JSON list of C-alpha atoms in Angstrom, two decimals:
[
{"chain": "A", "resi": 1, "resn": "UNK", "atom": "CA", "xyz": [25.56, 8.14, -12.78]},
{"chain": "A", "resi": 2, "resn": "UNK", "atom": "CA", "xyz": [23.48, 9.80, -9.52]},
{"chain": "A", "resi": 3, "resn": "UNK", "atom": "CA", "xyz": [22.22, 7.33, -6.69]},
{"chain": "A", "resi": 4, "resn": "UNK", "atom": "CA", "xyz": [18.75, 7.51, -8.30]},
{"chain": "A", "resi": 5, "resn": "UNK", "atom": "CA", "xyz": [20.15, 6.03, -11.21]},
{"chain": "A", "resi": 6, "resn": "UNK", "atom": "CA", "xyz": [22.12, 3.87, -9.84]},
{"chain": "A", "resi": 7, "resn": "UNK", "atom": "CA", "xyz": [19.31, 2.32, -7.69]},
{"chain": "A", "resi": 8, "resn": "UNK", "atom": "CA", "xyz": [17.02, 2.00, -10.59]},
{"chain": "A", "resi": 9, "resn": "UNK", "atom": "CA", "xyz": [19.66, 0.21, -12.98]},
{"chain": "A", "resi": 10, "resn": "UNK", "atom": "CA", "xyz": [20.15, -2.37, -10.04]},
{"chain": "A", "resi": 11, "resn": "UNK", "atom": "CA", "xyz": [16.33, -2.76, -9.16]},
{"chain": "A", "resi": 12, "resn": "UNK", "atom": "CA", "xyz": [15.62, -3.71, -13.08]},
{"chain": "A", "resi": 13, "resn": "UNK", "atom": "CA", "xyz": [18.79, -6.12, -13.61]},
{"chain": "A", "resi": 14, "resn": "UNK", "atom": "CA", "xyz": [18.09, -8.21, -10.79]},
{"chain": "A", "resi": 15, "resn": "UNK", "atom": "CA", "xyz": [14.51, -8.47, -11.76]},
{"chain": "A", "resi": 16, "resn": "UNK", "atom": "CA", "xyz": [15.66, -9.21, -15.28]},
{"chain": "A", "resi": 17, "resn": "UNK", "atom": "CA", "xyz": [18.47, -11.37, -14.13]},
{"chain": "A", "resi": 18, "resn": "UNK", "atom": "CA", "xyz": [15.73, -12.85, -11.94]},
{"chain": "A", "resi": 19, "resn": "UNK", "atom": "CA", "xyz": [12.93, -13.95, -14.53]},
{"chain": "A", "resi": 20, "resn": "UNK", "atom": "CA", "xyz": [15.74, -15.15, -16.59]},
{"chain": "A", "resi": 21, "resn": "UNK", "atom": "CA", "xyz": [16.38, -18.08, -14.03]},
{"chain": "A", "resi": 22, "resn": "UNK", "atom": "CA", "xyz": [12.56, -18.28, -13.17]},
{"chain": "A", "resi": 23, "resn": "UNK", "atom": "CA", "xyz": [11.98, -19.04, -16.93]},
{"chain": "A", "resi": 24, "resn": "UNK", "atom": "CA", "xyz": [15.03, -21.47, -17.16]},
{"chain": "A", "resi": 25, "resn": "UNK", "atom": "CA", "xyz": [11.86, -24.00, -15.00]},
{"chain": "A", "resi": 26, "resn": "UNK", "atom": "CA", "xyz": [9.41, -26.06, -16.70]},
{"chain": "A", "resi": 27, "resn": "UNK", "atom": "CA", "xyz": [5.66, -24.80, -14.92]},
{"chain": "A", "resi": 28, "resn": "UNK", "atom": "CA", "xyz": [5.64, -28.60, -14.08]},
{"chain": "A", "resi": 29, "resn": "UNK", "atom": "CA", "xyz": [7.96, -28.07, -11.68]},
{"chain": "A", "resi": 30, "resn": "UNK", "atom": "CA", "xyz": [5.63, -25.66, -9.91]},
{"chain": "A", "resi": 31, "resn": "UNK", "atom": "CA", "xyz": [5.50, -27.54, -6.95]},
{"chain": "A", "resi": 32, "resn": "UNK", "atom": "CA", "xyz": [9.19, -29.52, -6.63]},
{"chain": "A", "resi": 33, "resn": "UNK", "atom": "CA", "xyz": [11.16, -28.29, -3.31]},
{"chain": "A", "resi": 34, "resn": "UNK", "atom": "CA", "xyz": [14.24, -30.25, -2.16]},
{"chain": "A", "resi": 35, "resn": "UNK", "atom": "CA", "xyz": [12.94, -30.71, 1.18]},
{"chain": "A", "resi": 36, "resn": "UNK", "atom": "CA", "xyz": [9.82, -30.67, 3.64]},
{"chain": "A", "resi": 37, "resn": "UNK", "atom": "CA", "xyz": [10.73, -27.07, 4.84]},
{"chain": "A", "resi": 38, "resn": "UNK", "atom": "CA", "xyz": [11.81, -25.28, 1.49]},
{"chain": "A", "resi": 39, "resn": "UNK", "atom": "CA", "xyz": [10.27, -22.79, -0.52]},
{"chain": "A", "resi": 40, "resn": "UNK", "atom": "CA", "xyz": [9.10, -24.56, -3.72]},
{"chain": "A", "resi": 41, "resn": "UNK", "atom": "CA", "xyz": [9.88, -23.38, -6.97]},
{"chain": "A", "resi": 42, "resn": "UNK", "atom": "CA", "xyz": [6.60, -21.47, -7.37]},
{"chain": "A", "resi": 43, "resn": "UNK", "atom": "CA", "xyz": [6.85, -20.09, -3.62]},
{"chain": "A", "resi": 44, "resn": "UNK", "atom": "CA", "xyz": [9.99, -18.81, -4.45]},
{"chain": "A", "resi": 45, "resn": "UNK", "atom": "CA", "xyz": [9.14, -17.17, -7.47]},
{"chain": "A", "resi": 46, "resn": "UNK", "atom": "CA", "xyz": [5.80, -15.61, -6.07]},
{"chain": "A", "resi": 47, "resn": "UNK", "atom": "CA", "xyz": [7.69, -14.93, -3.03]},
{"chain": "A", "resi": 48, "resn": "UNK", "atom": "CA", "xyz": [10.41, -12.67, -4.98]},
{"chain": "A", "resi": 49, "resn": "UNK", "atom": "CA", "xyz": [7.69, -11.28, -7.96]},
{"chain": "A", "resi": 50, "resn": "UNK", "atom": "CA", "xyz": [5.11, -9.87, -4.94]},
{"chain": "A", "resi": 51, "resn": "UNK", "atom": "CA", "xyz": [8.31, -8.68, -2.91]},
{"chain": "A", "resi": 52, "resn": "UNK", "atom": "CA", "xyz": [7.48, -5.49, -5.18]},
{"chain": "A", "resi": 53, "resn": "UNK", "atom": "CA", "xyz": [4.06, -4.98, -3.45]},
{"chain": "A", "resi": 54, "resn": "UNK", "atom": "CA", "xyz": [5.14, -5.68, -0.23]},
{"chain": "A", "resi": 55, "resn": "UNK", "atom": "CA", "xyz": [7.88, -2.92, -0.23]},
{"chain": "A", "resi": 56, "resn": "UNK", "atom": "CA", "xyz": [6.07, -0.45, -2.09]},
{"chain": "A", "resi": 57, "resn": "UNK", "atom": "CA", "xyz": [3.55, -0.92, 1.02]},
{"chain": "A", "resi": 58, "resn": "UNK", "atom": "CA", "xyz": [6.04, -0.36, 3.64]},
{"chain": "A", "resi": 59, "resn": "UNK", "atom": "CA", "xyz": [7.52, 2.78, 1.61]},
{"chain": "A", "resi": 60, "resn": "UNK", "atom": "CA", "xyz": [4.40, 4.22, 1.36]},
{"chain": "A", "resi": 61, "resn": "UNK", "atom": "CA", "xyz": [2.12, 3.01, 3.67]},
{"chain": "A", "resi": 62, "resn": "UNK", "atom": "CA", "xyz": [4.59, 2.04, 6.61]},
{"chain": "A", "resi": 63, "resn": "UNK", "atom": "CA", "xyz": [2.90, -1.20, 6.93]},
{"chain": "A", "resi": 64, "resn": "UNK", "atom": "CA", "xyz": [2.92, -4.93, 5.84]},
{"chain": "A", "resi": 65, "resn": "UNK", "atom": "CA", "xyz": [0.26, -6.03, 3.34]},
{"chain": "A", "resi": 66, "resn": "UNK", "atom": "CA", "xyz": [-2.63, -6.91, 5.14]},
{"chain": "A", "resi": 67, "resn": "UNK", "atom": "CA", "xyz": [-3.65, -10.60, 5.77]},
{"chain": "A", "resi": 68, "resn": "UNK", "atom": "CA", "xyz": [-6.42, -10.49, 2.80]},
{"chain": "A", "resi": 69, "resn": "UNK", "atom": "CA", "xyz": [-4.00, -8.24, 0.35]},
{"chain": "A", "resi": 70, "resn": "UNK", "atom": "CA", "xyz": [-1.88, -11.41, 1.09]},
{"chain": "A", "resi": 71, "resn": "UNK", "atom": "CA", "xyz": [-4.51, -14.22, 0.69]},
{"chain": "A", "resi": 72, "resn": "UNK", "atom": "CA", "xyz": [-5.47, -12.47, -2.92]},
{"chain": "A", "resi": 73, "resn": "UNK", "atom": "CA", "xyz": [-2.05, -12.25, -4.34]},
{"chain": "A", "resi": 74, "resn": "UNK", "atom": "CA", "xyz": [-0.09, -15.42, -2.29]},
{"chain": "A", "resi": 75, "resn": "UNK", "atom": "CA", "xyz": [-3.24, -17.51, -1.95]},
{"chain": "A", "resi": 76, "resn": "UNK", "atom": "CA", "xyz": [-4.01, -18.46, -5.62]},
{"chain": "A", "resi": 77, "resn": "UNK", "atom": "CA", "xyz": [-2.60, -21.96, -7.33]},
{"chain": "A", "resi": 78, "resn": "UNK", "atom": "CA", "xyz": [0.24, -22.19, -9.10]},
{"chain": "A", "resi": 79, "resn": "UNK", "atom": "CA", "xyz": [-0.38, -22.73, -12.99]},
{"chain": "A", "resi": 80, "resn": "UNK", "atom": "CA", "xyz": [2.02, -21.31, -14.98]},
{"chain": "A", "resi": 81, "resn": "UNK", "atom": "CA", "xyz": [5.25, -19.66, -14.89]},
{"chain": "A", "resi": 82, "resn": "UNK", "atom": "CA", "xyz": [4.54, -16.94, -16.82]},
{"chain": "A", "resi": 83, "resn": "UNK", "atom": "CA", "xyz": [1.21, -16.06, -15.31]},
{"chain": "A", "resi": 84, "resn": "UNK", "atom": "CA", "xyz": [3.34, -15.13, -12.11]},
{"chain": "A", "resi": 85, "resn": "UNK", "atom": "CA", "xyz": [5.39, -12.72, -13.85]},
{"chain": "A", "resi": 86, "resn": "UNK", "atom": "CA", "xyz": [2.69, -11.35, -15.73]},
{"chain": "A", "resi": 87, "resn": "UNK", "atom": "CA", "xyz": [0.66, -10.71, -12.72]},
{"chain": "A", "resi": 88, "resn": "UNK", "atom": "CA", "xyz": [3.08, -9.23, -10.70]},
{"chain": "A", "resi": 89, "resn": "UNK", "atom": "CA", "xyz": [4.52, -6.99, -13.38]},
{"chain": "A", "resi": 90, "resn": "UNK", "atom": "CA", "xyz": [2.45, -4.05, -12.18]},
{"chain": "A", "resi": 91, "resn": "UNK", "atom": "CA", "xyz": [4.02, -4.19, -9.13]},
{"chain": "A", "resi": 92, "resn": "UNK", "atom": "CA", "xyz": [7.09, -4.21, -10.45]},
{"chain": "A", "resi": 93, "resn": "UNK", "atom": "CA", "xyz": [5.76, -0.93, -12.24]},
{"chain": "A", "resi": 94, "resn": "UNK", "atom": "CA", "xyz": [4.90, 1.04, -9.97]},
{"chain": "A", "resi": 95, "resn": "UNK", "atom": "CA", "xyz": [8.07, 0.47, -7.45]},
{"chain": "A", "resi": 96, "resn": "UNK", "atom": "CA", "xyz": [9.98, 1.55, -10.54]},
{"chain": "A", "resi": 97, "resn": "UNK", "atom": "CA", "xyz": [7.94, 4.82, -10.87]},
{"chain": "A", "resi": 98, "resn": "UNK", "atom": "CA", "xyz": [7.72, 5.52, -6.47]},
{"chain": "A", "resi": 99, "resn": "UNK", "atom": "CA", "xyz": [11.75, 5.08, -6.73]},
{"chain": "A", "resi": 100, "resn": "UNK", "atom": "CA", "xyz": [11.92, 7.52, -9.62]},
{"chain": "A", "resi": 101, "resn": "UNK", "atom": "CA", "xyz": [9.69, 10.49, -8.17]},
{"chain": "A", "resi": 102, "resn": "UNK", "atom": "CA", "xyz": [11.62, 9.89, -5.39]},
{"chain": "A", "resi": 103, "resn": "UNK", "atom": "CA", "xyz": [14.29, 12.75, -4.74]},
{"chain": "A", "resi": 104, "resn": "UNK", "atom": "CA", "xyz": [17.75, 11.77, -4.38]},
{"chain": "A", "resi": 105, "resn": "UNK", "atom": "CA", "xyz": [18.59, 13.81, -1.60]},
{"chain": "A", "resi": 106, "resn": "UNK", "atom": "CA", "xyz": [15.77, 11.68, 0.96]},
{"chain": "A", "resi": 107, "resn": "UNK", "atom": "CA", "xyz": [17.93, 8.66, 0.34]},
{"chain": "A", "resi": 108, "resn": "UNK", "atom": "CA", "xyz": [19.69, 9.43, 3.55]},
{"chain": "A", "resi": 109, "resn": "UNK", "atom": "CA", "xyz": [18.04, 11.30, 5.14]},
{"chain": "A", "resi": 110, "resn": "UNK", "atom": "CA", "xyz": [14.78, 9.41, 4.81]},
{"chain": "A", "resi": 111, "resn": "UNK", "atom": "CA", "xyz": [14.12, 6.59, 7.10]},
{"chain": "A", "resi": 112, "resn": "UNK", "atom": "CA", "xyz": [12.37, 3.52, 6.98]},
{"chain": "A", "resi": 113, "resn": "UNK", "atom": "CA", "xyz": [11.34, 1.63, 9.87]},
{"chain": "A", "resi": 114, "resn": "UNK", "atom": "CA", "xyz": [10.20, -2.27, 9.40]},
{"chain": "A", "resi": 115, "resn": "UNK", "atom": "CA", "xyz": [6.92, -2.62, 10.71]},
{"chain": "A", "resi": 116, "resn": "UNK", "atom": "CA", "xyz": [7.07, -6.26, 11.67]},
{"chain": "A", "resi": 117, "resn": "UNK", "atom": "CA", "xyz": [10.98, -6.08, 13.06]},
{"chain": "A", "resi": 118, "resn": "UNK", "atom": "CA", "xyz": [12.82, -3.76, 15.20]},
{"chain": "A", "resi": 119, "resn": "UNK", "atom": "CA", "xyz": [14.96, -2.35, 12.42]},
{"chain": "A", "resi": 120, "resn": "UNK", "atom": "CA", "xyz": [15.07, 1.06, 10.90]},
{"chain": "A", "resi": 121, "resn": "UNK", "atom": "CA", "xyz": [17.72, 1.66, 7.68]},
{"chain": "A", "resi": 122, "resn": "UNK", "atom": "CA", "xyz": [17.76, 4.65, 5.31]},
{"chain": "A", "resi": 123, "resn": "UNK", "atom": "CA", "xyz": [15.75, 4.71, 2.35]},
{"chain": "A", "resi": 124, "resn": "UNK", "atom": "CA", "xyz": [18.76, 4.19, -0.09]},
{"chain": "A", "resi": 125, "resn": "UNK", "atom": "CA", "xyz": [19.60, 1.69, 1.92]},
{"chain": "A", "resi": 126, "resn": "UNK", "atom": "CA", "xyz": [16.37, -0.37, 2.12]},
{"chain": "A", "resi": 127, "resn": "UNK", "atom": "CA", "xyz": [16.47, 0.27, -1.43]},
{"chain": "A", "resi": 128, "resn": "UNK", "atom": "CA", "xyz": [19.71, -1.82, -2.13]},
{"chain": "A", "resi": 129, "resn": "UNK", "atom": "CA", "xyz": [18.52, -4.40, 0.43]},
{"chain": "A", "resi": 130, "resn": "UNK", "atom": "CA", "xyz": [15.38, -4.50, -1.44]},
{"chain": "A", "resi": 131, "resn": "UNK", "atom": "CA", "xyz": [17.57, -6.04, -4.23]},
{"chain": "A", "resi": 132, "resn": "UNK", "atom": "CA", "xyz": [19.96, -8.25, -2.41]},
{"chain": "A", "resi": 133, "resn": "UNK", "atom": "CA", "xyz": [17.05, -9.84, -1.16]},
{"chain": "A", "resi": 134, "resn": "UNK", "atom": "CA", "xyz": [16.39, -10.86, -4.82]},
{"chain": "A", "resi": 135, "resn": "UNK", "atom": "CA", "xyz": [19.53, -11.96, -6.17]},
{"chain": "A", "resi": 136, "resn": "UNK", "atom": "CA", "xyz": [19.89, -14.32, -2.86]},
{"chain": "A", "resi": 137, "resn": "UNK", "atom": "CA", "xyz": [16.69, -15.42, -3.99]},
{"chain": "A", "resi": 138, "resn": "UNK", "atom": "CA", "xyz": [17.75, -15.69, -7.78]},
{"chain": "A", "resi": 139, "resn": "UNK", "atom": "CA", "xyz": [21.16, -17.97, -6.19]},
{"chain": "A", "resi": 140, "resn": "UNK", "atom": "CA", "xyz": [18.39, -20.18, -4.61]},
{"chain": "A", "resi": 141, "resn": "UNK", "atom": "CA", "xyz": [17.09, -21.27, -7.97]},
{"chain": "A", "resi": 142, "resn": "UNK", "atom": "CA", "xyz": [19.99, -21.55, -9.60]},
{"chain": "A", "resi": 143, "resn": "UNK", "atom": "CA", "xyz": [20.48, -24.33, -6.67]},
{"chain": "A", "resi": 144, "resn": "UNK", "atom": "CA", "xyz": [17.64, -25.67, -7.13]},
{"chain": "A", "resi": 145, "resn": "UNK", "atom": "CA", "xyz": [18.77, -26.05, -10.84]},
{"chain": "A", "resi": 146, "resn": "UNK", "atom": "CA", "xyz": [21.34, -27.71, -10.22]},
{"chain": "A", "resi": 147, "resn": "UNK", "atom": "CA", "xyz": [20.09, -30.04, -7.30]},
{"chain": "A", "resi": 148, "resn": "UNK", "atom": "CA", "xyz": [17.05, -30.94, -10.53]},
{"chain": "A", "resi": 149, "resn": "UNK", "atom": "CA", "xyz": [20.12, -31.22, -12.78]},
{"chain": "A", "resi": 150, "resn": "UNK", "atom": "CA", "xyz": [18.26, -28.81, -15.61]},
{"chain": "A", "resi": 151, "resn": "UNK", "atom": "CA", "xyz": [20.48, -26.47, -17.52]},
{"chain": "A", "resi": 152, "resn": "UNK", "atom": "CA", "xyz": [21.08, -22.71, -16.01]},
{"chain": "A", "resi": 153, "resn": "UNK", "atom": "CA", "xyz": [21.29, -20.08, -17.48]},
{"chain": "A", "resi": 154, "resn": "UNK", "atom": "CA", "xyz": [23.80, -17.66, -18.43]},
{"chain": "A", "resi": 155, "resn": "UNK", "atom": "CA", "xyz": [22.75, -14.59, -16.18]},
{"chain": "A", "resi": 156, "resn": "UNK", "atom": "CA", "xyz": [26.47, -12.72, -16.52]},
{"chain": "A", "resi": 157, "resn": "UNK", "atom": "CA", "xyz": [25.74, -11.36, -19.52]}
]
């Protein structure tokens, strides 16, 4: 298996490994955080599903998501579980597809500079931290699961 591939496999299981633990919530707990300065359950799960746009922005674009991008896609209420994944699937989409036109070769030699932080990584590795990023977010919930003493699920499948 090449890097590409290898990149791609491990941007789709933590996103399905992901909305497998976002699922294991009831939408009524939406809103539940276990303290005043936590990411709620819906925060979190926006936070992770939108990550998509946000790198695809700095991959292409170099820049954040500007401050209305951000009050369209993080501003709305929370309703239902569900209606976050489905809304931020084409996101998900189209990361998929830049990563896959991509050539292998650019993944180190291409360089990606943060625009809000002085930090500048390859691409394959912004790639991989891309994903991290998710699975500590996917650990969160599974805290959270267990904090709300709900079942988890299974993820090591």
């Amino acid at each position: 298996m090449d890097a590409k591939a290898l990149i791609l496999l491990d941007l789709k299981e933590c996103r399905r490994r992901f909305l497998t633990v976002a699922r294991g919530f009831s939408d009524d707990l939406l809103c539940w955080k276990p303290d005043v300065e936590a990411l709620t359950v819906g925060e979190t799960i926006r936070h992770v599903l939108l990550h998509d746009f946000s790198w695809l922005t700095i991959l292409r674009e170099h820049r954040l998501p500007s401050e209305e991008e951000r009050k369209q896609l993080w501003g709305k209420p929370f309703v239902t579980i569900e209606g976050e994944i489905a809304g931020s699937n084409i996101y998900h989409d189209k990361l998929l597809s830049y990563v896959n036109e991509i050539p292998s070769s650019t993944y180190s030699s291409k360089m990606i500079k943060w625009p809000h932080k002085d930090i500048e990584r390859s691409l394959g590795d912004t790639l991989e931290r891309k994903t991290y990023h998710d699975a500590v977010h996917t650990g969160q919930l599974l805290q959270y699961m267990r904090m709300l003493q709900i079942d988890r699920p299974d993820i090591w499948d």
